[in-house]
Structure formats: C-alpha cells, structure tokens
Short mmCIF file of C-alpha atoms and ligand atoms in Angstrom, two decimals:
data_model
loop_
_atom_site.label_atom_id
_atom_site.label_comp_id
_atom_site.label_asym_id
_atom_site.label_seq_id
_atom_site.Cartn_x
_atom_site.Cartn_y
_atom_site.Cartn_z
CA MET I 1 96.18 -17.72 107.45
CA GLN I 2 93.37 -15.30 106.64
CA THR I 3 93.12 -13.16 103.53
CA ARG I 4 91.18 -10.00 102.82
CA GLU I 5 90.99 -7.11 100.40
CA THR I 6 90.50 -3.40 100.95
CA ASP I 7 91.08 -0.12 99.09
CA VAL I 8 93.91 1.26 101.22
CA ILE I 9 96.21 -0.22 103.88
CA VAL I 10 97.90 2.11 106.35
CA ILE I 11 100.78 0.58 108.32
CA GLY I 12 101.15 2.34 111.69
CA ALA I 13 98.36 3.96 113.70
CA GLY I 14 100.35 6.86 115.11
CA ALA I 15 98.98 10.37 114.75
CA VAL I 16 100.07 10.38 111.11
CA GLY I 17 98.63 7.00 110.10
CA GLU I 18 95.35 7.88 111.80
CA ASN I 19 95.12 11.09 109.78
CA VAL I 20 95.91 9.42 106.45
CA ALA I 21 93.23 6.80 107.13
CA ASP I 22 90.72 9.47 108.14
CA ARG I 23 91.25 11.27 104.84
CA THR I 24 91.06 8.13 102.67
CA VAL I 25 87.83 7.08 104.40
CA GLN I 26 86.42 10.57 103.92
CA GLY I 27 87.48 10.25 100.28
CA GLY I 28 85.24 7.19 99.99
CA LEU I 29 87.90 4.48 100.24
CA GLU I 30 87.65 1.42 102.48
CA THR I 31 90.73 1.58 104.72
CA VAL I 32 92.47 -0.86 107.05
CA ILE I 33 95.02 0.43 109.56
CA VAL I 34 97.57 -1.94 111.10
CA GLU I 35 99.16 -1.27 114.48
CA ALA I 36 101.81 -3.33 116.29
CA GLU I 37 101.68 -1.46 119.62
CA LEU I 38 99.35 1.31 120.80
CA VAL I 39 96.90 3.17 118.58
CA GLY I 40 98.03 6.80 118.86
CA GLY I 41 101.72 5.97 118.45
CA GLU I 42 104.79 7.63 119.90
CA CYS I 43 103.34 11.14 120.25
CA SER I 44 100.50 10.14 122.55
CA TYR I 45 102.38 7.77 124.83
CA TRP I 46 106.15 8.34 124.72
CA ALA I 47 106.81 11.69 123.07
CA CYS I 48 104.90 14.98 122.65
CA MET I 49 102.14 14.55 125.20
CA PRO I 50 103.96 12.97 128.16
CA SER I 51 107.05 15.14 127.64
CA LYS I 52 104.98 18.32 127.67
CA ALA I 53 103.13 17.09 130.75
CA LEU I 54 106.49 16.56 132.49
CA LEU I 55 107.56 20.12 131.62
CA ARG I 56 104.44 22.16 132.17
CA SER I 57 104.07 22.27 135.98
CA ALA I 58 107.58 23.60 136.61
CA ALA I 59 107.12 26.19 133.84
CA VAL I 60 103.90 27.42 135.47
CA LEU I 61 105.69 27.73 138.83
CA ARG I 62 108.55 29.69 137.25
CA GLU I 63 106.06 32.04 135.59
CA ALA I 64 104.17 32.60 138.86
CA ARG I 65 107.41 33.23 140.72
CA ALA I 66 108.26 36.00 138.24
CA VAL I 67 105.18 38.11 139.06
CA ASP I 68 104.99 40.12 142.27
CA GLY I 69 101.79 39.38 144.10
CA ALA I 70 101.66 35.89 142.65
CA LYS I 71 105.09 34.81 143.81
CA GLN I 72 104.11 35.29 147.45
CA ALA I 73 101.39 32.68 146.95
CA VAL I 74 103.93 30.09 145.80
CA THR I 75 104.99 28.78 149.16
CA GLY I 76 105.75 25.16 148.28
CA GLU I 77 107.97 23.26 145.86
CA LEU I 78 107.06 21.31 142.72
CA ASP I 79 105.06 18.20 143.61
CA VAL I 80 106.81 15.66 141.41
CA ALA I 81 104.30 12.92 142.25
CA GLY I 82 101.55 15.26 141.05
CA VAL I 83 103.41 15.94 137.81
CA LEU I 84 103.80 12.21 137.15
CA ARG I 85 100.11 11.68 137.97
CA ARG I 86 99.14 14.33 135.43
CA ARG I 87 101.45 12.72 132.85
CA ASP I 88 99.81 9.32 133.53
CA ALA I 89 96.37 10.86 133.00
CA MET I 90 97.52 12.43 129.75
CA THR I 91 98.76 9.08 128.43
CA HIS I 92 95.60 7.32 129.69
CA ASP I 93 97.98 5.02 131.60
CA TRP I 94 99.23 3.78 128.22
CA ASN I 95 95.81 2.43 127.32
CA ASP I 96 94.64 3.15 123.78
CA SER I 97 90.93 2.33 124.10
CA SER I 98 89.81 5.95 123.53
CA GLN I 99 91.84 6.14 120.32
CA VAL I 100 90.46 2.78 119.18
CA GLU I 101 86.99 4.21 119.74
CA TRP I 102 87.94 7.21 117.60
CA LEU I 103 89.06 4.89 114.79
CA GLN I 104 85.74 3.04 114.96
CA GLY I 105 83.81 6.34 114.87
CA ALA I 106 85.82 7.43 111.84
CA GLY I 107 85.02 4.20 110.00
CA ILE I 108 88.61 2.95 109.96
CA ASP I 109 89.14 -0.78 110.32
CA LEU I 110 91.90 -1.73 112.84
CA VAL I 111 94.02 -4.87 112.55
CA ARG I 112 96.48 -5.41 115.37
CA GLY I 113 99.86 -6.95 114.62
CA HIS I 114 103.20 -6.41 112.91
CA ALA I 115 102.85 -5.59 109.21
CA ARG I 116 105.32 -6.44 106.46
CA LEU I 117 105.11 -5.78 102.75
CA SER I 118 104.85 -9.19 101.10
CA GLY I 119 104.16 -8.36 97.46
CA GLU I 120 102.70 -5.73 95.18
CA ARG I 121 100.01 -3.84 97.20
CA GLU I 122 100.13 -6.77 99.63
CA VAL I 123 100.78 -6.69 103.37
CA THR I 124 101.09 -9.64 105.73
CA VAL I 125 100.17 -8.96 109.34
CA THR I 126 101.45 -11.21 112.11
CA ALA I 127 99.36 -10.95 115.28
CA GLU I 128 100.75 -11.44 118.78
CA ASP I 129 99.44 -15.03 118.84
CA GLY I 130 101.36 -15.78 115.61
CA THR I 131 98.34 -15.89 113.30
CA THR I 132 98.75 -14.13 109.98
CA THR I 133 96.44 -12.12 107.77
CA VAL I 134 97.34 -11.27 104.19
CA ILE I 135 95.70 -8.04 103.10
CA THR I 136 95.68 -6.81 99.51
CA ALA I 137 95.06 -3.16 98.71
CA ARG I 138 93.16 -2.25 95.57
CA HIS I 139 94.78 1.22 95.46
CA ALA I 140 97.58 2.07 97.88
CA VAL I 141 99.70 1.05 100.85
CA VAL I 142 100.83 3.79 103.20
CA VAL I 143 103.85 3.36 105.47
CA ALA I 144 103.41 5.53 108.57
CA THR I 145 105.62 3.52 110.90
CA GLY I 146 107.47 6.45 112.47
CA SER I 147 110.90 6.33 114.04
CA ALA I 148 112.71 5.00 117.09
CA ALA I 149 115.59 6.24 119.22
CA LEU I 150 119.05 5.77 117.74
CA LEU I 151 121.56 4.09 120.05
CA PRO I 152 125.07 5.16 119.00
CA HIS I 153 127.85 2.57 118.77
CA VAL I 154 129.72 3.39 121.97
CA PRO I 155 131.52 0.49 123.69
CA GLY I 156 129.64 -0.53 126.85
CA LEU I 157 126.69 1.80 126.30
CA ALA I 158 124.11 -0.87 125.43
CA GLU I 159 125.18 -2.88 128.51
CA LEU I 160 124.18 0.09 130.71
CA GLU I 161 120.62 -0.40 129.46
CA PRO I 162 120.28 3.36 129.09
CA TRP I 163 117.02 5.22 128.87
CA THR I 164 115.74 6.36 125.52
CA SER I 165 112.99 8.96 125.12
CA ARG I 166 110.49 6.19 125.88
CA GLU I 167 111.80 5.53 129.38
CA ALA I 168 112.41 9.23 130.06
CA THR I 169 108.82 10.13 129.23
CA SER I 170 107.23 7.17 131.04
CA ALA I 171 109.42 6.95 134.18
CA HIS I 172 107.73 6.64 137.55
CA GLU I 173 110.87 7.41 139.52
CA VAL I 174 113.23 10.33 139.21
CA PRO I 175 116.94 9.46 139.24
CA ARG I 176 119.08 11.48 141.66
CA ARG I 177 121.70 11.99 138.94
CA LEU I 178 120.90 11.86 135.23
CA ILE I 179 123.28 12.07 132.29
CA VAL I 180 121.67 13.19 129.03
CA ILE I 181 123.70 12.30 125.94
CA GLY I 182 122.63 14.57 123.08
CA GLY I 183 121.81 18.25 122.85
CA GLY I 184 118.91 18.12 120.41
CA VAL I 185 115.29 18.91 121.22
CA VAL I 186 114.60 15.65 123.07
CA GLY I 187 117.79 15.90 125.14
CA VAL I 188 117.18 19.55 126.01
CA GLU I 189 113.51 19.08 126.91
CA MET I 190 114.16 16.05 129.09
CA ALA I 191 117.14 17.75 130.75
CA THR I 192 114.83 20.70 131.52
CA ALA I 193 112.13 18.43 132.93
CA TYR I 194 114.41 16.35 135.15
CA ALA I 195 116.40 19.38 136.34
CA GLY I 196 113.00 20.82 137.33
CA PHE I 197 112.33 17.65 139.32
CA GLY I 198 115.56 18.16 141.25
CA SER I 199 117.78 15.61 139.48
CA GLU I 200 121.44 16.53 139.10
CA VAL I 201 121.47 16.66 135.32
CA THR I 202 124.57 16.61 133.11
CA VAL I 203 124.06 17.22 129.40
CA LEU I 204 126.80 15.89 127.13
CA ALA I 205 126.60 17.24 123.58
CA ARG I 206 129.04 16.64 120.76
CA GLY I 207 128.28 20.00 119.11
CA GLY I 208 126.37 22.87 120.66
CA LEU I 209 122.76 22.56 121.79
CA LEU I 210 119.82 22.67 119.39
CA GLY I 211 121.79 22.59 116.13
CA GLY I 212 119.69 23.96 113.30
CA LEU I 213 118.12 26.73 115.37
CA GLU I 214 119.50 30.27 115.70
CA ALA I 215 122.58 30.31 117.96
CA PHE I 216 121.11 33.02 120.22
CA ALA I 217 118.16 30.73 120.98
CA ALA I 218 120.45 27.80 121.77
CA ASP I 219 122.59 30.04 124.00
CA ALA I 220 119.51 31.15 125.95
CA VAL I 221 118.45 27.54 126.47
CA GLU I 222 121.95 26.58 127.62
CA ALA I 223 121.95 29.45 130.13
CA GLY I 224 118.46 28.41 131.24
CA LEU I 225 119.58 24.85 131.89
CA ARG I 226 122.47 26.14 133.98
CA GLU I 227 120.05 28.36 135.90
CA LEU I 228 118.04 25.22 136.69
CA GLY I 229 121.20 23.66 138.12
CA ALA I 230 122.14 21.42 135.19
CA THR I 231 125.71 20.98 133.99
CA VAL I 232 126.03 21.46 130.25
CA ARG I 233 129.15 20.20 128.50
CA THR I 234 129.25 20.94 124.79
CA GLY I 235 131.93 19.86 122.31
CA VAL I 236 132.49 16.55 124.14
CA ASP I 237 132.71 13.05 122.71
CA VAL I 238 131.29 10.05 124.54
CA VAL I 239 133.83 7.27 123.90
CA ALA I 240 132.91 4.48 126.33
CA ALA I 241 130.50 3.49 129.08
CA ARG I 242 130.72 1.10 132.02
CA ARG I 243 129.22 0.28 135.39
CA ASP I 244 130.93 0.85 138.70
CA GLY I 245 128.73 -0.73 141.35
CA ALA I 246 125.37 1.01 141.08
CA ASP I 247 126.90 3.92 139.18
CA LYS I 248 126.68 4.26 135.42
CA ILE I 249 129.88 5.85 134.14
CA ILE I 250 130.32 7.71 130.87
CA GLU I 251 133.88 8.20 129.61
CA LEU I 252 134.63 11.23 127.47
CA GLY I 253 137.22 11.82 124.76
CA ASP I 254 139.17 14.25 126.95
CA GLY I 255 139.79 11.46 129.49
CA SER I 256 137.26 12.71 132.05
CA THR I 257 134.30 10.68 133.33
CA VAL I 258 130.79 11.45 134.54
CA ALA I 259 128.86 9.19 136.92
CA ALA I 260 125.09 8.98 137.29
CA ASP I 261 122.24 6.76 138.38
CA GLU I 262 120.67 6.86 134.94
CA VAL I 263 121.75 7.69 131.40
CA LEU I 264 119.37 9.01 128.74
CA VAL I 265 120.49 8.59 125.14
CA ALA I 266 118.94 11.24 122.90
CA THR I 267 121.24 11.23 119.90
CA GLY I 268 118.74 11.07 117.07
CA ARG I 269 116.21 8.77 115.43
CA VAL I 270 116.18 5.80 113.06
CA PRO I 271 113.24 4.93 110.78
CA HIS I 272 110.94 2.03 111.65
CA THR I 273 111.69 0.30 108.34
CA ALA I 274 114.16 -2.48 109.22
CA ASP I 275 111.53 -5.22 109.56
CA LEU I 276 108.94 -4.03 107.08
CA GLY I 277 109.61 -6.20 104.03
CA LEU I 278 110.95 -3.25 102.02
CA GLU I 279 113.28 -5.63 100.19
CA ARG I 280 110.18 -7.27 98.68
CA VAL I 281 109.50 -4.09 96.70
CA GLY I 282 113.11 -3.31 95.80
CA LEU I 283 113.78 -0.83 98.62
CA GLU I 284 116.49 -0.89 101.24
CA PRO I 285 115.43 -2.12 104.69
CA GLY I 286 116.31 0.26 107.50
CA ALA I 287 116.43 3.34 105.26
CA TRP I 288 114.29 6.47 105.46
CA LEU I 289 111.68 6.45 102.68
CA ASP I 290 112.41 8.78 99.80
CA VAL I 291 109.13 10.38 98.75
CA ASP I 292 107.96 13.07 96.33
CA ASP I 293 105.85 16.05 97.42
CA THR I 294 102.66 13.95 97.22
CA LEU I 295 104.33 11.62 99.73
CA ARG I 296 104.57 8.81 97.17
CA VAL I 297 107.68 6.64 97.46
CA ARG I 298 109.88 7.28 94.45
CA GLY I 299 109.88 4.27 92.13
CA VAL I 300 106.84 2.45 93.63
CA ASP I 301 103.64 4.09 92.45
CA TRP I 302 101.25 2.42 94.93
CA LEU I 303 103.41 3.02 98.04
CA TYR I 304 103.39 6.14 100.23
CA GLY I 305 105.65 7.14 103.13
CA VAL I 306 104.19 9.67 105.54
CA GLY I 307 105.36 11.20 108.84
CA ASP I 308 108.67 10.56 110.58
CA VAL I 309 109.46 7.64 108.27
CA ASN I 310 110.18 9.96 105.31
CA HIS I 311 112.55 12.18 107.34
CA ARG I 312 111.12 15.43 105.91
CA ALA I 313 110.26 16.93 109.30
CA LEU I 314 110.13 14.78 112.44
CA LEU I 315 107.19 16.57 114.05
CA THR I 316 103.64 15.44 114.69
CA HIS I 317 101.93 18.50 113.23
CA GLN I 318 104.02 18.32 110.06
CA GLY I 319 103.36 14.58 109.69
CA LYS I 320 99.63 15.19 110.08
CA TYR I 321 99.84 17.90 107.42
CA GLN I 322 101.52 15.40 105.09
CA ALA I 323 98.83 12.88 106.04
CA ARG I 324 96.04 15.17 104.86
CA ALA I 325 97.77 15.65 101.50
CA ALA I 326 98.58 11.95 101.12
CA GLY I 327 95.10 10.72 102.06
CA ASP I 328 93.47 13.14 99.65
CA VAL I 329 95.82 12.39 96.76
CA ILE I 330 95.34 8.64 97.21
CA ALA I 331 91.57 9.15 96.95
CA ALA I 332 91.96 11.45 93.93
CA ARG I 333 94.21 8.99 92.10
CA ALA I 334 91.95 6.04 92.97
CA GLN I 335 88.93 7.84 91.57
CA GLY I 336 90.70 9.28 88.52
CA ARG I 337 90.17 12.86 89.70
CA PRO I 338 92.75 15.58 88.87
CA VAL I 339 95.81 15.76 91.10
CA ASP I 340 96.62 19.25 92.42
CA ASP I 341 100.38 18.86 92.82
CA ALA I 342 101.63 22.34 91.93
CA PRO I 343 103.44 24.03 94.85
CA TRP I 344 100.91 24.84 97.61
CA GLY I 345 98.32 22.60 95.93
CA VAL I 346 95.90 20.45 97.95
CA HIS I 347 97.85 17.27 97.29
CA VAL I 348 101.40 18.33 98.18
CA ALA I 349 103.26 19.06 101.41
CA THR I 350 104.98 22.22 100.17
CA ALA I 351 105.36 23.76 103.64
CA ASP I 352 107.85 20.99 104.53
CA HIS I 353 110.41 22.90 102.47
CA SER I 354 110.00 26.43 103.76
CA ALA I 355 107.62 26.81 106.68
CA VAL I 356 108.05 24.14 109.33
CA PRO I 357 107.05 25.50 112.75
CA GLN I 358 108.69 24.07 115.83
CA VAL I 359 108.52 24.79 119.55
CA VAL I 360 111.19 23.68 122.02
CA PHE I 361 109.54 23.58 125.43
CA ALA I 362 112.71 24.46 127.34
CA HIS I 363 113.50 27.23 129.82
CA PRO I 364 113.16 29.61 128.04
CA GLU I 365 110.79 28.36 125.37
CA VAL I 366 111.95 28.65 121.75
CA ALA I 367 109.61 28.91 118.78
CA ALA I 368 110.82 29.02 115.21
CA VAL I 369 109.44 28.79 111.68
CA GLY I 370 111.03 29.05 108.26
CA HIS I 371 114.59 30.17 107.68
CA THR I 372 117.33 30.92 110.16
CA GLU I 373 119.86 33.51 109.10
CA LYS I 374 122.22 30.73 108.06
CA THR I 375 119.75 28.74 105.97
CA ALA I 376 118.49 31.93 104.31
CA ARG I 377 122.03 32.95 103.35
CA ASP I 378 122.84 29.39 102.22
CA ALA I 379 119.74 29.57 100.02
CA GLY I 380 121.17 32.69 98.38
CA LEU I 381 118.40 35.03 99.58
CA ALA I 382 118.95 38.78 99.94
CA VAL I 383 118.80 38.51 103.71
CA ARG I 384 117.90 41.28 106.12
CA VAL I 385 118.12 40.23 109.77
CA ILE I 386 116.02 42.10 112.33
CA ASP I 387 116.76 41.40 115.99
CA TYR I 388 114.55 42.76 118.73
CA ASP I 389 114.66 42.13 122.48
CA LEU I 390 111.21 40.87 123.47
CA ALA I 391 111.64 42.37 126.94
CA TRP I 392 111.41 45.85 125.34
CA VAL I 393 107.85 45.25 124.16
CA ALA I 394 105.28 46.82 126.51
CA GLY I 395 103.28 43.58 126.69
CA ALA I 396 106.30 41.73 128.06
CA SER I 397 106.48 43.95 131.14
CA THR I 398 102.85 43.16 131.99
CA GLN I 399 103.54 39.44 131.67
CA SER I 400 106.47 39.21 134.04
CA ASP I 401 108.58 41.41 136.32
CA ASP I 402 111.75 40.00 134.82
CA TYR I 403 110.82 39.10 131.26
CA GLN I 404 113.73 37.59 129.40
CA GLY I 405 113.28 37.10 125.70
CA ALA I 406 114.68 37.62 122.24
CA SER I 407 113.45 37.57 118.68
CA ARG I 408 114.73 37.53 115.13
CA ALA I 409 112.85 38.08 111.90
CA ILE I 410 114.45 37.22 108.57
CA VAL I 411 113.29 39.16 105.53
CA ASP I 412 113.98 38.36 101.89
CA GLU I 413 114.60 41.93 100.70
CA ASP I 414 114.29 41.06 97.00
CA ARG I 415 110.73 39.84 97.43
CA GLY I 416 109.79 42.01 100.44
CA LEU I 417 108.68 38.91 102.35
CA LEU I 418 109.20 37.48 105.79
CA VAL I 419 110.92 34.10 105.43
CA GLY I 420 111.84 33.17 109.00
CA VAL I 421 111.07 33.97 112.62
CA THR I 422 112.64 32.82 115.89
CA LEU I 423 111.21 33.78 119.28
CA VAL I 424 112.65 33.06 122.73
CA GLY I 425 110.75 33.65 125.95
CA PRO I 426 107.87 32.47 128.13
CA ALA I 427 105.03 30.85 126.16
CA VAL I 428 106.34 32.14 122.80
CA GLY I 429 105.03 28.97 121.16
CA GLU I 430 101.60 30.57 121.25
CA LEU I 431 102.92 33.53 119.22
CA LEU I 432 104.34 31.47 116.41
CA HIS I 433 101.34 30.79 114.23
CA ALA I 434 101.03 34.39 113.03
CA ALA I 435 104.54 34.05 111.60
CA THR I 436 103.69 30.74 109.95
CA ILE I 437 100.67 32.36 108.28
CA ALA I 438 102.72 35.35 107.09
CA ILE I 439 105.38 33.04 105.59
CA VAL I 440 103.02 30.51 103.99
CA GLY I 441 100.72 33.28 102.74
CA GLU I 442 103.72 35.25 101.45
CA VAL I 443 102.14 38.37 102.92
CA PRO I 444 104.13 41.37 101.63
CA ILE I 445 105.90 43.33 104.36
CA ASP I 446 104.05 46.46 103.18
CA ARG I 447 100.73 44.75 103.91
CA LEU I 448 101.88 43.55 107.34
CA TRP I 449 101.76 47.21 108.43
CA HIS I 450 97.98 46.82 108.29
CA ALA I 451 98.00 43.76 110.59
CA VAL I 452 97.81 45.58 113.91
CA PRO I 453 98.99 43.67 116.98
CA PRO I 454 96.90 44.36 120.09
CA TYR I 455 98.34 46.49 122.91
CA PRO I 456 99.78 45.53 125.35
CA THR I 457 100.69 42.05 124.13
CA VAL I 458 104.03 40.51 123.26
CA SER I 459 102.72 40.33 119.65
CA GLU I 460 103.65 43.99 119.38
CA VAL I 461 107.09 42.70 118.48
CA TRP I 462 105.64 42.53 114.95
CA LEU I 463 105.36 46.33 114.93
CA ARG I 464 108.90 46.68 116.25
CA TRP I 465 110.19 44.41 113.47
CA LEU I 466 108.36 46.50 110.87
CA GLU I 467 109.71 49.75 112.34
CA SER I 468 113.23 48.30 112.27
CA PHE I 469 112.74 47.22 108.67
CA GLY I 470 111.45 50.65 107.63
CA ARG I 471 108.04 52.02 106.68
CA PRO I 472 107.24 52.27 102.97
CA THR I 473 107.31 55.80 101.55
CA THR I 474 105.16 57.07 98.72
C1 FAD J 1 110.51 12.79 123.47
C2 FAD J 1 109.87 13.31 122.22
C3 FAD J 1 109.10 14.45 122.28
C4 FAD J 1 108.49 14.93 121.13
N1 FAD J 1 107.75 16.07 121.23
C5 FAD J 1 107.13 16.55 120.14
C6 FAD J 1 106.32 17.72 120.22
O1 FAD J 1 106.17 18.32 121.29
N2 FAD J 1 105.69 18.15 119.10
C7 FAD J 1 105.84 17.50 117.90
O2 FAD J 1 105.26 17.94 116.91
N3 FAD J 1 106.61 16.39 117.78
C8 FAD J 1 107.25 15.90 118.87
N4 FAD J 1 108.00 14.76 118.77
C9 FAD J 1 108.06 14.05 117.46
C10 FAD J 1 106.79 13.20 117.28
O3 FAD J 1 106.67 12.32 118.36
C11 FAD J 1 106.87 12.41 115.98
O4 FAD J 1 107.13 13.31 114.92
C12 FAD J 1 105.55 11.70 115.71
O5 FAD J 1 105.24 10.80 116.75
C13 FAD J 1 105.62 10.95 114.39
O6 FAD J 1 104.39 10.36 114.14
P1 FAD J 1 104.28 9.09 113.18
O7 FAD J 1 102.81 8.75 113.17
O8 FAD J 1 105.01 9.34 111.94
O9 FAD J 1 105.07 7.94 113.95
P2 FAD J 1 104.77 7.22 115.34
O10 FAD J 1 104.08 8.10 116.29
O11 FAD J 1 106.08 6.63 115.75
O12 FAD J 1 103.75 6.07 114.96
C14 FAD J 1 104.14 4.97 114.18
C15 FAD J 1 103.31 3.78 114.58
O13 FAD J 1 103.59 2.71 113.70
C16 FAD J 1 103.63 1.51 114.44
N5 FAD J 1 104.43 0.55 113.68
C17 FAD J 1 105.74 0.64 113.38
N6 FAD J 1 106.13 -0.39 112.60
C18 FAD J 1 105.02 -1.15 112.42
C19 FAD J 1 104.77 -2.35 111.70
N7 FAD J 1 105.73 -2.94 110.97
N8 FAD J 1 103.51 -2.86 111.74
C20 FAD J 1 102.52 -2.24 112.43
N9 FAD J 1 102.71 -1.11 113.12
C21 FAD J 1 103.95 -0.55 113.11
C22 FAD J 1 104.24 1.91 115.76
O14 FAD J 1 103.92 0.96 116.77
C23 FAD J 1 103.61 3.27 115.98
O15 FAD J 1 102.43 3.20 116.73
C24 FAD J 1 108.66 14.26 119.89
C25 FAD J 1 109.44 13.11 119.82
C26 FAD J 1 110.05 12.63 120.96
C27 FAD J 1 110.87 11.37 120.88
#
C-alpha cells in the first residue's frame, strides 16, 4: 500500500472531472485525478461524440437532398462503413492517450484505478493489479463519477444481454432489426441513427417521446422517425423479454410482442455512486449526490459532487459549467478568499435552475433552453407564448426547398423578459446560444429590438417573435 497527500482529489476523469481539476490547478492547488476507465469519460467514448458522429452523415445527406441542384449530385446511399470509420476516428479507437497528454500539459496528476472514499478527505485507489494507494486531500475531494445506463426490472430482459448506450454508440455492426426501449433523448437519437443506417427500428416508449420538451417538438421528432421508416409505439409497457432462437422478443402490456435482432435499453441513468464508499462519510451508496449551488455535498463540507452525479442537468456542457464554479470555489475556500455565491456569482451554477440549453440531434433537430410553456406556468409566471413557423422566415427558404421547422418563445410578461425558447428544424442547435444569452443576461424585450438579426438567415425568427409580442410605444 502506498500513501500520498495532495491539495485536491478529483474522482472521475470525464469531461467534468477534467475541468474541475483544470480550475483547481489554475487556482494554485496540487490536484490528483483518479480514473477507473478512460480519461475523457462517457462523453468522449460512449455518448456525445460517437453518437453525434453516427448521426451526422445521414443528416448531411438529407440536407443535400432538400436543395435542388445539390440533390442531383447525391447519387449514392449512406456509406455505413464510412460512418462507423468516422465514429472510430472521433473516439480515437477508444484510446485515451491524447487526453492523458492534455492532463499532463495542464499539470494534473493522473492515478489510474477505482477510487473509494475511505475516511475524512481520504480516498483509497485500487489499481487493476490490485495494488492500493491511499491519498489524503488537504482541502477537498470532488466526486465526478458520472452515471450509467439504468436497466429496468423486466423479467428476462437482463438475460437478453441488451445494448445500452455504450454498445449502441460503439457497435461495429448494424442489426437488421432494432428495438429501442425508451423515448428519451438517447433512445430518440439512437433510433434516428440506426433508422438512417437502414435498420428496421421499433421505438417502445411508456409515455410520449422526449418528455420535458414542448409537445410540438416531440411530435415533429416522432413524425421524423416515422418518415425514416421507424415504428414508434408510445404509451406501451414492456412487461417481459425472452429469446426465440436468434430472435430477441419483447412482450408488451397489451399482449402483443415485438421481435428483433438487438434490443437497446435507453430508460434513464443511475449515478456511479454504488461502489464509492459513500457510507464511510454518512451518505447513501447508490444515490445521486445532493449538492448546494457551489456544488458542495450538503452535510460534508470537504466533499463536492459535480456533473451527472448530482442529477442537476445530465449534459456535458452543464457539467463543465458546474466544474468551473466548483474548481474556483474550492481554490477560494482553500486560500481563504471571499466566496461569490450570490445568484449568478462566479462560484455558483445558477444557470442550472433556469437556463439549461439542450440539443436533440434527431430528424428534425430540436434545440431548447429555459422554460417550456408548462414549466413557466407551473412556476407561476405571467406567461405569453409566441409560436412562429420557422419555414415562414426568409432565411429558411434559402436553406432548403422544403424547410420544415417550428419555434416557440416564452415571455414572462411581468418582467418583460424572454424565459424560454424551443426551436425545431435543420441545424437549429447552432441558433440556440443567442437565446441562452438573452435569458441568462435577462435582456429586456424592449432592448432585443435593437439586436438585429442578419437577413436572410433563420435568426430572423427573433424579429418575428418581437413583432408577434408587440413593439413598445412611447
Ligand atoms: C448516448 C448519449 C449521448 C449523449 N449526448 C450528449 C450530447 O450530445 N451533449 C451533451 O451535453 N451530453 C450528452 N450526453 C450526456 C453526457 O454524456 C454526460 O452528461 C457527461 O458524460 C457527464 O460527464 P461526467 O464527467 O459527469 O461523467 P462521465 O463522463 O460518466 O465521467 C465519469 C468518469 O468517472 C469514472 N469513474 C466512475 N466511478 C469511478 C471510481 N469509483 N473511481 C475512478 N473513476 C471512476 C468513469 O470511468 C468515468 O470516466 C449523452 C449521454 C449519452 C448516454
């Protein structure tokens, strides 16, 4: 057994852990990061990056096919082998050496192995060869261990050895028939990707698709999946699973069955906290970490929970945002500097509550930030809903001969502020950040009249929203 001491220990070298460590090092604190698998975590190897690589080529083809003059040049079909090759390049063939190099350049010390809390500010790391290192932190321990796919308790399902998001994003063969259980973002994106590859895809969702987003966006995505040839069954319950020869069979509550060559389970996430020694510090193993706005675990003043593991917003960019706040506040507290923890201060992740941007890379793409109509009404705001068909914007007609899109802006009339935006259409993810800035900056609607969107771009929807809302009079 080896022992060592450092200022800060970060458990988990996913995107979030890397960013916390970067900030604590920049804040002058010696930092050790512990990683059990690949430096870079889920996002780089089994989530954001490979999933977007699997989706992009078919989206480009669809866009080209929607523009006269370009569509004539598209004479072939999607080259699935090429898509998988591009995905492999994007994941560096699941080799993390470039990220390890980045850690070294940033002055972050990497220890490989499985970390468990073993005492106050103490972490024991077990390496693959069984050797252990006990590390003590002078200031803080940060848990950035992320989340894993949830496998629901359905009789027979585990025996099918179904895919989770990991297998779906790293597959080297495309199943002829694929069942996707779950209608959330992961289920929808992977159904879109595999339908694009030519798989016969059946989506089975207990509720509707994309719960939490505006219903019109979810409806557009459902119609898009059908257009790609997928079968979408909403309001169905998966009650059992079994094999029949080579077929994997899913039994539904209404007595019907669906057969496929592969089953993807995308029914949610569980925190990576079951085998972390949480019980040693009085916390419940397997639970999401409950943190305050400085990302400090409630009740343990030296422990922080950042990224997926705190369940505030399971998105890489939001976790990295939290990481910047957490890393900086750890350094401030260690050095006795003032903590800026008022809303929108340097040391808090205020945007988690009101301005989380998200893009669903489906067909069509959906981009949303802030409130939906429902959450705004539930929050008791004086809601004004402005709907505008994106296809009516001049810029849309230059983009595509058959532009299909939709948009909704939510205004809090009492404060004269934009509080939510949802966009549906090709590449709308690239339009979203303006809305995030307007919401976070609380830019008054009256001032937005002076933010002129260029003509002819799809951004002109901003002008249409303002016109619908009404121009201020003197
Ligand atoms: C299919 C899919 C697609 C997604 N697409 C997007 C997207 O397009 N955009 C987006 O913003 N988000 C996306 N997400 C969500 C995103 O992947 C997560 O929000 C993000 O990876 C969370 O980062 P993290 O650092 O908190 O956790 P992780 O990336 O999971 O990293 C945690 C790290 O901790 C390590 N670890 C765990 N326990 C221990 C331990 N005890 N000891 C040592 N190491 C440990 C793990 O090995 C891992 O490397 C997607 C998710 C999925 C599943």
